[in-house]
Short mmCIF file of C-alpha atoms in Angstrom, two decimals:
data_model
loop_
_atom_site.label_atom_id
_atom_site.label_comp_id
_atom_site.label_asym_id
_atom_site.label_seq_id
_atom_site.Cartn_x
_atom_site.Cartn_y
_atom_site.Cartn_z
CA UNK A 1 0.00 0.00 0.00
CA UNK A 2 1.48 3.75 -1.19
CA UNK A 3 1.51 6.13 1.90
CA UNK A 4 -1.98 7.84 2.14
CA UNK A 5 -1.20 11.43 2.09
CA UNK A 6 -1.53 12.96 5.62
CA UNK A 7 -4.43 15.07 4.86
CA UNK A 8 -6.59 12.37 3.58
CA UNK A 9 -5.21 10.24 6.61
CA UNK A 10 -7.11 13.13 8.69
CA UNK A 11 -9.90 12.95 6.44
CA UNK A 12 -10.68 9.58 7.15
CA UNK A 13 -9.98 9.96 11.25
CA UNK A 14 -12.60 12.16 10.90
CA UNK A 15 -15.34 10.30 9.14
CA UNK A 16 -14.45 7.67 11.82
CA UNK A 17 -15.05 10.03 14.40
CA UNK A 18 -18.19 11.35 12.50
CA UNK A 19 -20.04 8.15 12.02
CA UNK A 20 -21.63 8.75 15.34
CA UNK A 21 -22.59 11.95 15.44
CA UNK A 22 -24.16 11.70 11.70
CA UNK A 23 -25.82 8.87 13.16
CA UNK A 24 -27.31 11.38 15.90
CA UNK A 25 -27.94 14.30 14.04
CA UNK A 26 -29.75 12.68 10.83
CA UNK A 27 -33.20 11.30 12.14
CA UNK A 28 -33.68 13.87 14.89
CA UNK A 29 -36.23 16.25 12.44
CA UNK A 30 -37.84 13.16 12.44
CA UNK A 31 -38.50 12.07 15.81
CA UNK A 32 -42.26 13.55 15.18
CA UNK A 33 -42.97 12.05 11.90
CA UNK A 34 -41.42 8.42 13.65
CA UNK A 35 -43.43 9.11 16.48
CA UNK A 36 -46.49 9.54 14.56
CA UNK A 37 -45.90 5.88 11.84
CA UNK A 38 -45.25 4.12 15.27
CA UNK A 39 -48.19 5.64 17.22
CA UNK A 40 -46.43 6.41 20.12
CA UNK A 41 -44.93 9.95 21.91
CA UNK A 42 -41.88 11.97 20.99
CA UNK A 43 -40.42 11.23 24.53
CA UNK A 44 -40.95 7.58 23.32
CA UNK A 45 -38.72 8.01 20.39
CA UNK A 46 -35.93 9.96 22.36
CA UNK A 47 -35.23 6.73 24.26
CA UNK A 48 -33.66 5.60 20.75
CA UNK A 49 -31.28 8.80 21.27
CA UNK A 50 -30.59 7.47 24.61
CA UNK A 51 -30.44 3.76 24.16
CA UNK A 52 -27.75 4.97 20.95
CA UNK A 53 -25.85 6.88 23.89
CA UNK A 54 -25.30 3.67 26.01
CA UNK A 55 -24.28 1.41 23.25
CA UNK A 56 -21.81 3.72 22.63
CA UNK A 57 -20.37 3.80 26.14
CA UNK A 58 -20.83 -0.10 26.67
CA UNK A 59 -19.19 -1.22 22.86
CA UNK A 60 -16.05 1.76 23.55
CA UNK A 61 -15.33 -0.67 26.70
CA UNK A 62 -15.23 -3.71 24.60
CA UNK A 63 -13.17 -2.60 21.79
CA UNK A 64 -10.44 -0.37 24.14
CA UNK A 65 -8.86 -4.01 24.68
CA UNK A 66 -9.40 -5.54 20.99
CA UNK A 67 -7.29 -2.31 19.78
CA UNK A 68 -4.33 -2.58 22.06
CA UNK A 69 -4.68 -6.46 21.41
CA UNK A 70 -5.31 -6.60 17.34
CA UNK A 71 -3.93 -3.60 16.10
CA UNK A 72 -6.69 -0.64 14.98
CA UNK A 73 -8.01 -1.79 11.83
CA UNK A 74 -9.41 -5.28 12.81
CA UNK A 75 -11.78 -4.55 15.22
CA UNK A 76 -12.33 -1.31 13.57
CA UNK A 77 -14.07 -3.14 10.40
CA UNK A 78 -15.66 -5.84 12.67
CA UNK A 79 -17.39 -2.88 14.22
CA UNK A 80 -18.23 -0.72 11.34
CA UNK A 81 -19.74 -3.87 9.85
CA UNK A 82 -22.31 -3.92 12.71
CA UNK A 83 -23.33 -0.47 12.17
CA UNK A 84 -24.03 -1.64 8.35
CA UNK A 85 -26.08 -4.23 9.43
CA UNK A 86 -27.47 -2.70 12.54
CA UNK A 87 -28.58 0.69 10.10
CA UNK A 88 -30.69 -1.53 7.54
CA UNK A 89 -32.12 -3.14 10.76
CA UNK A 90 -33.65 0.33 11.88
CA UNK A 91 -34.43 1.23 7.55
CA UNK A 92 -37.02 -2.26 7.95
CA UNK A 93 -38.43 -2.06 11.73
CA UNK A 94 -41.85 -0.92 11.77
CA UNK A 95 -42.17 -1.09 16.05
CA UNK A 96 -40.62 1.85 18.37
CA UNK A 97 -38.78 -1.12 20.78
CA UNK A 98 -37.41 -2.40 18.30
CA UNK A 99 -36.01 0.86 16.64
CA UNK A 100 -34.50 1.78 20.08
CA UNK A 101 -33.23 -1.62 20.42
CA UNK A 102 -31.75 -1.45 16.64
CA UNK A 103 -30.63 1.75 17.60
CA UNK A 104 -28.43 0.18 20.75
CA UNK A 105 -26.64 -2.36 18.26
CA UNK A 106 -26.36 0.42 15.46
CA UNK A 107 -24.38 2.44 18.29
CA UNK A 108 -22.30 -0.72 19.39
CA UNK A 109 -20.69 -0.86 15.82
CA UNK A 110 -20.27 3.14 15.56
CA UNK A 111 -18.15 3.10 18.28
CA UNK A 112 -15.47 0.97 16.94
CA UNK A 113 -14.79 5.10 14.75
CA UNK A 114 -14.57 6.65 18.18
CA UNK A 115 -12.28 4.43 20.04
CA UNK A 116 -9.80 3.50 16.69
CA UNK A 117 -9.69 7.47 15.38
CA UNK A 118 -8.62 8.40 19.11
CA UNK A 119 -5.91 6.16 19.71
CA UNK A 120 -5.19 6.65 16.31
CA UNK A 121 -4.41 10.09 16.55
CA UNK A 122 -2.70 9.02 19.77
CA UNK A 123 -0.10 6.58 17.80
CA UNK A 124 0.66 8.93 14.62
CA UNK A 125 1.04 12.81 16.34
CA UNK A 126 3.16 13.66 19.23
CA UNK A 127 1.29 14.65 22.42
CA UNK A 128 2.11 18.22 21.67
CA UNK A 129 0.46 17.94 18.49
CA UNK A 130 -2.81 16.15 19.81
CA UNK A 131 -5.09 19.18 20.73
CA UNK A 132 -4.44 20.37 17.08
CA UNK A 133 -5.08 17.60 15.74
CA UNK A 134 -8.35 16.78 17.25
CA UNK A 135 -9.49 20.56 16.22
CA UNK A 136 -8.46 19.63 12.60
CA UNK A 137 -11.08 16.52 13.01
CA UNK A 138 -13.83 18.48 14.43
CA UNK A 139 -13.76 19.97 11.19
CA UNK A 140 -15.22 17.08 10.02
CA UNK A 141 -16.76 16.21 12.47
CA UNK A 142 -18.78 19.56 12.21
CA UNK A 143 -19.88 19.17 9.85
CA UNK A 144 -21.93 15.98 10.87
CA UNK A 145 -24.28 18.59 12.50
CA UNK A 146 -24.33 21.23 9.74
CA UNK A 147 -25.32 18.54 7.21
CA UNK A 148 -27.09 15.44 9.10
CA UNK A 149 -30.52 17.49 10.16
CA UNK A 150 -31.00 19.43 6.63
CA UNK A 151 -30.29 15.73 4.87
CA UNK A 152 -32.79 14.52 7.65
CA UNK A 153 -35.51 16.74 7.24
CA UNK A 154 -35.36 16.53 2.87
CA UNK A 155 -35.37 12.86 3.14
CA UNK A 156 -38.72 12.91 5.51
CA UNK A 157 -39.99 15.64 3.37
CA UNK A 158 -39.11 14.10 0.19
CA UNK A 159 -39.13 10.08 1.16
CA UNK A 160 -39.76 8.82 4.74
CA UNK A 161 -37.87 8.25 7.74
CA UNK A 162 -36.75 4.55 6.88
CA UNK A 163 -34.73 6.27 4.01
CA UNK A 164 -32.47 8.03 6.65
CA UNK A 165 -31.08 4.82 8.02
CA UNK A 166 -30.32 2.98 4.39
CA UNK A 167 -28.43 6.88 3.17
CA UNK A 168 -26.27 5.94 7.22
CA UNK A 169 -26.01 2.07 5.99
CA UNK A 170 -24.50 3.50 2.05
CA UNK A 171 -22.11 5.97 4.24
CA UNK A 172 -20.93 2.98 6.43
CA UNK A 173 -19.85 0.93 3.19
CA UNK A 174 -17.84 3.91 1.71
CA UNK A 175 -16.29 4.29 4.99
CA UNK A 176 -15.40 0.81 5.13
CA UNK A 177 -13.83 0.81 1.54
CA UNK A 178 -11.78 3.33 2.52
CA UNK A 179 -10.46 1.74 5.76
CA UNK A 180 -9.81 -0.97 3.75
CA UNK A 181 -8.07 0.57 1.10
CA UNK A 182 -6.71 3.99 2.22
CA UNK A 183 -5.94 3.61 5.42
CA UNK A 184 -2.30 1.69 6.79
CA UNK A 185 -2.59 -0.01 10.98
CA UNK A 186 -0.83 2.33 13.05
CA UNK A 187 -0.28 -0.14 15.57
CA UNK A 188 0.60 -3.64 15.41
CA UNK A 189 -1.13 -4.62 18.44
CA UNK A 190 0.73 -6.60 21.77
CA UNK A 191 -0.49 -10.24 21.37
CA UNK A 192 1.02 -10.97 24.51
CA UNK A 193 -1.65 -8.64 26.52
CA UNK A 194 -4.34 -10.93 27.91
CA UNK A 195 -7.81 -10.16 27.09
CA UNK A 196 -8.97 -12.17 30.48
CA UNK A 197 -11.51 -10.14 32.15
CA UNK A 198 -9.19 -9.70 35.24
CA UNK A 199 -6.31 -8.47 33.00
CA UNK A 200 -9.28 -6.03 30.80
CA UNK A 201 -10.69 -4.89 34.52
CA UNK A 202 -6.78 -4.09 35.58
CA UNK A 203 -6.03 -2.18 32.65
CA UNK A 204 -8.61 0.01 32.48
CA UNK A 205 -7.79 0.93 36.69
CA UNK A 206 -4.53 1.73 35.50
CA UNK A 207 -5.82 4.31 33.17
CA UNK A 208 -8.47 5.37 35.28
CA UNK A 209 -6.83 6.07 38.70
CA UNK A 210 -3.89 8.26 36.47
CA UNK A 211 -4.80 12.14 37.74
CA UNK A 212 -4.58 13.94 34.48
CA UNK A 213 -6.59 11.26 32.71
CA UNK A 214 -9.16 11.36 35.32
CA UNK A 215 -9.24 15.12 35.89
CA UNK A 216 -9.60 16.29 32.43
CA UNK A 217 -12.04 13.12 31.33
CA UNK A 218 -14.28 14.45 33.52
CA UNK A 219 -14.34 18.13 32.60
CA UNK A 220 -14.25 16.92 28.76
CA UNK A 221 -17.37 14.37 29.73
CA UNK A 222 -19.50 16.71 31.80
CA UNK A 223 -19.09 19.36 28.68
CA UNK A 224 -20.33 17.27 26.34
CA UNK A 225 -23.16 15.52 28.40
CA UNK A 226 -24.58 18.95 28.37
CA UNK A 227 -24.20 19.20 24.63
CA UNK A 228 -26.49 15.93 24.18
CA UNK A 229 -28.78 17.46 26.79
CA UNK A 230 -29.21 19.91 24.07
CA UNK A 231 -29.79 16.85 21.27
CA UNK A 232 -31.93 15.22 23.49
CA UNK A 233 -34.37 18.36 24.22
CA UNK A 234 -34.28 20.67 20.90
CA UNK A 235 -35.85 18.69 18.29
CA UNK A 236 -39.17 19.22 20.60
CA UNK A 237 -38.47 22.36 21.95
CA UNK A 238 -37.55 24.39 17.90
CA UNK A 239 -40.68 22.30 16.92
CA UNK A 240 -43.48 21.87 19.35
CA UNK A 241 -42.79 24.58 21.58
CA UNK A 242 -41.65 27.47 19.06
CA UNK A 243 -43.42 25.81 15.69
CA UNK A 244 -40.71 25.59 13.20
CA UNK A 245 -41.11 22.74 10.51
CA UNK A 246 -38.64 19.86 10.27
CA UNK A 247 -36.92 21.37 7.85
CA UNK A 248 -36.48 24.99 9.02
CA UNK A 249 -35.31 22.78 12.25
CA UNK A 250 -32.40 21.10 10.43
CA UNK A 251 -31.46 25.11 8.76
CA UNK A 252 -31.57 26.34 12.42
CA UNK A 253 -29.83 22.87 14.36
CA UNK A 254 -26.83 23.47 11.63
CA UNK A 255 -26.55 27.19 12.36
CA UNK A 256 -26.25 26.37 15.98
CA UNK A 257 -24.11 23.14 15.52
CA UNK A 258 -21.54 25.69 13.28
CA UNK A 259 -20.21 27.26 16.52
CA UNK A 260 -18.45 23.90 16.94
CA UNK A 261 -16.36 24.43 13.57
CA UNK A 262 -15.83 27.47 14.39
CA UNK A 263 -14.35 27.07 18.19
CA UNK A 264 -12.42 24.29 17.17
CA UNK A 265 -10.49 26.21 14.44
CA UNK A 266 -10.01 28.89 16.49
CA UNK A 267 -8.69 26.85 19.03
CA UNK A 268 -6.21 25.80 16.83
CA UNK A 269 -4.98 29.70 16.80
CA UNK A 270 -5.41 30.16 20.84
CA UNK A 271 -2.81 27.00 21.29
CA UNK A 272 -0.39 29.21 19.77
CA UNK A 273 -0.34 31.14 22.53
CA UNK A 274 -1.81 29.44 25.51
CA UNK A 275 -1.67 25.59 26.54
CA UNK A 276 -4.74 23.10 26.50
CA UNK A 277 -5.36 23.57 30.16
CA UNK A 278 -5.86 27.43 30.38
CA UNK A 279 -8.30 27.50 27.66
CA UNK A 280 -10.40 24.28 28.98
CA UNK A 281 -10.16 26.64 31.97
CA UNK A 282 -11.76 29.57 30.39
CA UNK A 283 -13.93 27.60 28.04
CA UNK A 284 -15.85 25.42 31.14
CA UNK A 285 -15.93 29.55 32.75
CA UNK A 286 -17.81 30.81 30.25
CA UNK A 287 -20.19 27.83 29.61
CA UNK A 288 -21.39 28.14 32.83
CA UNK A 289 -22.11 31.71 32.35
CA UNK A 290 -23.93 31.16 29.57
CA UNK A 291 -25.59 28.25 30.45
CA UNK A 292 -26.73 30.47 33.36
CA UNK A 293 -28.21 33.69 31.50
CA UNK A 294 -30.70 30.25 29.44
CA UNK A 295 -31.41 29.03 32.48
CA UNK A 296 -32.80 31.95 34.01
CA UNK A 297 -34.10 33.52 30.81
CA UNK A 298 -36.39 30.29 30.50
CA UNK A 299 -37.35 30.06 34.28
CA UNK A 300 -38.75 33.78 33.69
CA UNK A 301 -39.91 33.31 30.80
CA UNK A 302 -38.16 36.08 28.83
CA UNK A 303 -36.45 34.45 26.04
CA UNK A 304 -37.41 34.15 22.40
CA UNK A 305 -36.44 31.82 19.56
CA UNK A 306 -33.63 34.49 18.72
CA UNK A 307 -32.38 34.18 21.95
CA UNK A 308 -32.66 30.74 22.33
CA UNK A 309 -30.45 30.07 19.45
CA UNK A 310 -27.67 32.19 20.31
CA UNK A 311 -27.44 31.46 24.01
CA UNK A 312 -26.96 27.77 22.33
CA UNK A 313 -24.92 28.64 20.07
CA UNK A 314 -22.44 30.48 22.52
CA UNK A 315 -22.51 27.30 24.78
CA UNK A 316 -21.67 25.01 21.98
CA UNK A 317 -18.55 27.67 21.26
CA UNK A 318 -16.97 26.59 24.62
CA UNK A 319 -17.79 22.92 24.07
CA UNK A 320 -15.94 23.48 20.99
CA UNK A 321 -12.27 24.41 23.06
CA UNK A 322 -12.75 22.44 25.57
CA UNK A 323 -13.40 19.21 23.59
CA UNK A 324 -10.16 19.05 21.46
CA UNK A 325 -7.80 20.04 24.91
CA UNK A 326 -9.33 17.99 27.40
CA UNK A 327 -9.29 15.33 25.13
CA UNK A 328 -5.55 15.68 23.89
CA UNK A 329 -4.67 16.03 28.05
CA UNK A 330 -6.34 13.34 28.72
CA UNK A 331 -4.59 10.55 26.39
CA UNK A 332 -1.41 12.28 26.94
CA UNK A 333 0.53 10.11 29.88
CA UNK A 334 -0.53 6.95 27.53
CA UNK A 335 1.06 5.02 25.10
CA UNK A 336 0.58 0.91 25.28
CA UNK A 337 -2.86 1.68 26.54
CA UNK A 338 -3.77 3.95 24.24
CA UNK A 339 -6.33 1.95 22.96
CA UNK A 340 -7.84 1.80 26.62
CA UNK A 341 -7.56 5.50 27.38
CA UNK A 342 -9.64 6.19 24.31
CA UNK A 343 -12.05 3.41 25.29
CA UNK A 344 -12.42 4.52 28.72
CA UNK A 345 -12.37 8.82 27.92
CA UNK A 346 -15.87 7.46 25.06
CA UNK A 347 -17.38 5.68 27.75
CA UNK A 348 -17.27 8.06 30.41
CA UNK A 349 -18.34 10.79 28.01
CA UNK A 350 -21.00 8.50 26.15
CA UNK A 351 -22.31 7.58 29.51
CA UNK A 352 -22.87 10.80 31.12
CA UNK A 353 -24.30 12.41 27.83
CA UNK A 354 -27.06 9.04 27.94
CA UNK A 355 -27.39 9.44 31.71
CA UNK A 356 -28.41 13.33 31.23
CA UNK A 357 -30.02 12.85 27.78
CA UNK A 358 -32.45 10.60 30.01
CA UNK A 359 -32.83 12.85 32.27
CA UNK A 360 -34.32 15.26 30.03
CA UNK A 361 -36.92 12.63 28.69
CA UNK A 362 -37.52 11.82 32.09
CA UNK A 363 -37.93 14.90 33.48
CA UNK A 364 -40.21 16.64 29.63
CA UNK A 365 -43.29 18.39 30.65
CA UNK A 366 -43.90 20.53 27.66
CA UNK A 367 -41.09 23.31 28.09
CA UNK A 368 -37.48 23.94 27.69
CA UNK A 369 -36.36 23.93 31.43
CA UNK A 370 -35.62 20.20 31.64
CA UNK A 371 -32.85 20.64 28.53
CA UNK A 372 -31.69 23.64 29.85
CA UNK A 373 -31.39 22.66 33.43
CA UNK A 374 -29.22 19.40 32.56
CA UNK A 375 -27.34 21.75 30.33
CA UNK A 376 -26.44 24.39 33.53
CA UNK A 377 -25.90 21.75 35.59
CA UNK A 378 -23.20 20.00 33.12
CA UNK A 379 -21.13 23.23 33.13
CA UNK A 380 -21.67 24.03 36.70
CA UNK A 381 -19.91 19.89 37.85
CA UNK A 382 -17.56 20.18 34.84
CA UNK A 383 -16.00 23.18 36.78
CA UNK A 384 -16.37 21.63 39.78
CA UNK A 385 -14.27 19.21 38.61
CA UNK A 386 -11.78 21.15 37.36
CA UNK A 387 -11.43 23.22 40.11
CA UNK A 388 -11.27 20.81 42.98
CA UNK A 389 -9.81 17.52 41.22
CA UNK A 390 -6.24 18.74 40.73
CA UNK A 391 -6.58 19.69 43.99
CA UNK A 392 -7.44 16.65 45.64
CA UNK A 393 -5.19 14.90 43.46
CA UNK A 394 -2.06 16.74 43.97
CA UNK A 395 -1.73 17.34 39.96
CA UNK A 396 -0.38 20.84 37.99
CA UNK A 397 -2.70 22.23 35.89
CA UNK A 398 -0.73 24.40 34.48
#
């Protein structure tokens, strides 16, 4: 195989890392058009969004080991060929259980992206590089959200909602091909490490009880949990509570999902000047504030759809610098594990983002202050965390 030029190595990280998210972002304009072919409530159908959540965070656990085992690509194609199989699953269910339990499997397989790109990135850049790096794959990975819900809402408009999930099975092939093909194993894998449940259960202590992983895993997690608050609560909120169509949903959802391009590229600029931790420092700050001003401009009833968008928008800004840092600081002290670290940093995040995506199912009663709540309270434990952790735990930093 000729060396795959670096930029389309990136590239392909990237789609790896999207598959998720595209998988997210595509069929939530049509949570009330599957809500209404299955009979059943849009709260219903958001326990897909959270079931997808959890298979993410359970499958990152299973294929941590596999990747420090088998080498990336392996396990990598044995999970992206699940998510084929597991998308044309949802495309042919016609029951809402079903779905969410399609949905589960579907997430198991898109995981295999998240855990392989991570380490990935984690084999082929030095640890200096790694916040820049991960900014460079939020560009594509950006554009999961700018794209998915627009592509969503013209294939309900034009098709139905079983059409989504064969367009996610078509983008899993290509993805494959390209694994196949385009993409060299970064890692040859240690056959010697033992994949007995004792030696998994050990391996995954070691990374957890390291202080920078745990400190900055965390922070990263609780940001993005309240990011899929957000998923979890807007498609009802733009639609039901402030009327917009599925479609003028998707334009407004990729506005608002933008601000994560456009953070990450600037952060990019700002590690120029300052390291990962002082602007995951300021970032978590000002999500909090914003997350605030929402919070109390919804308990009082003062905010419009205007608003609403750009107090959004703003949070997702910070989510966008403090993803690509925490993240970087987080794999940093590893190297053999690698594959671990990434498993364990998806889970954690993936598990928090289901546990308060469920929250704001569980807690819906026809306004915006159960999303917006989980969304406050994210920001207000991720600095928390940040502030007290290194503390506690005797780490710099700085």
């Amino acid at each position: 195989m000729k060396k795959t030029p670096r930029l389309l190595v990136l590239l392909i990280l990237g789609l790896l890392s999207a598959v998720g998210p595209f998988s997210i972002d595509m069929y939530l304009p049509a949570f009330k058009t599957i809500a209404t072919d299955f009979d059943t409530s849009v709260d219903h159908i958001q326990l897909s969004l959270s079931a997808f959540f959890v298979g993410v965070a359970v499958g990152q656990l299973i294929y941590g080991p596999l990747l420090d085992k088998y080498g990336r690509k392996k396990p990598l194609l044995i999970g992206l060929g699940l998510y084929l199989v597991a998308s044309i699953l949802c495309a042919l269910t016609k029951d809402a259980n079903h779905l969410i339990l399609y949905r589960f499997v579907q997430a198991l397989g898109s995981c295999a992206g998240l855990v392989a790109s991570r380490a990935m990135v984690r084999d082929l850049f030095k640890p200096e590089e790694g916040a820049k790096i991960f900014s460079m794959l939020m560009l594509v990975i950006g554009i999961s959200p700018l794209l998915a819900p627009s592509v969503g809402a013209l294939v309900v408009e034009h098709s139905n909602w079983h059409m989504i999930f064969i367009i996610l099975a078509a983008i899993a092939l290509l993805i494959i091909l390209a694994t196949i093909f385009l993409l060299k194993e970064s890692y040859a894998g240690n056959k010697e490490m033992s994949l007995k449940p004792k030696a998994i259960v050990g391996g995954y202590w070691e990374v957890l009880r390291h202080p920078i992983f745990l400190t900055y895993c965390l922070v990263g997690s609780l940001a993005s949990a309240g990011l899929y608050s957000y998923l979890a609560g807007s498609s009802y909120i733009m639609q039901s509570i402030y009327g917009l169509t599925e479609a003028q949903y998707g334009t407004v959802f990729a506005i608002i999902a933008s601000a994560l391009i456009i953070a990450t590229q600037l952060n990019r600029i700002a590690l120029n000047r300052f390291n990962s931790s002082e602007i995951a420092r300021v970032a978590n700050s000002c999500q909090l504030v914003v997350s605030g001003i929402l919070l109390a401009g919804t308990y009082f009833q003062w905010i419009n759809l205007p608003i609403l968008v750009a107090l959004i928008f703003f949070y997702l800004c910070c989510q966008g610098f403090t993803f690509p840092n925490t993240s970087a600081l987080a794999l940093s002290p590893f190297s053999k594990l690698a594959g671990s670290a990434s498993a364990l940093l998806g889970c954690i995040q993936m598990g928090l983002g289901a546990f308060f995506s469920a929250m704001v199912s569980y807690l819906h009663n026809g306004t915006a202050m159960p999303m917006v709540s989980m969304m406050a309270l994210c920001s207000f434990l991720g600095l928390i965390c940040y502030q007290v952790l290194p503390k506690i735990l005797k780490i710099n930093k700085d």
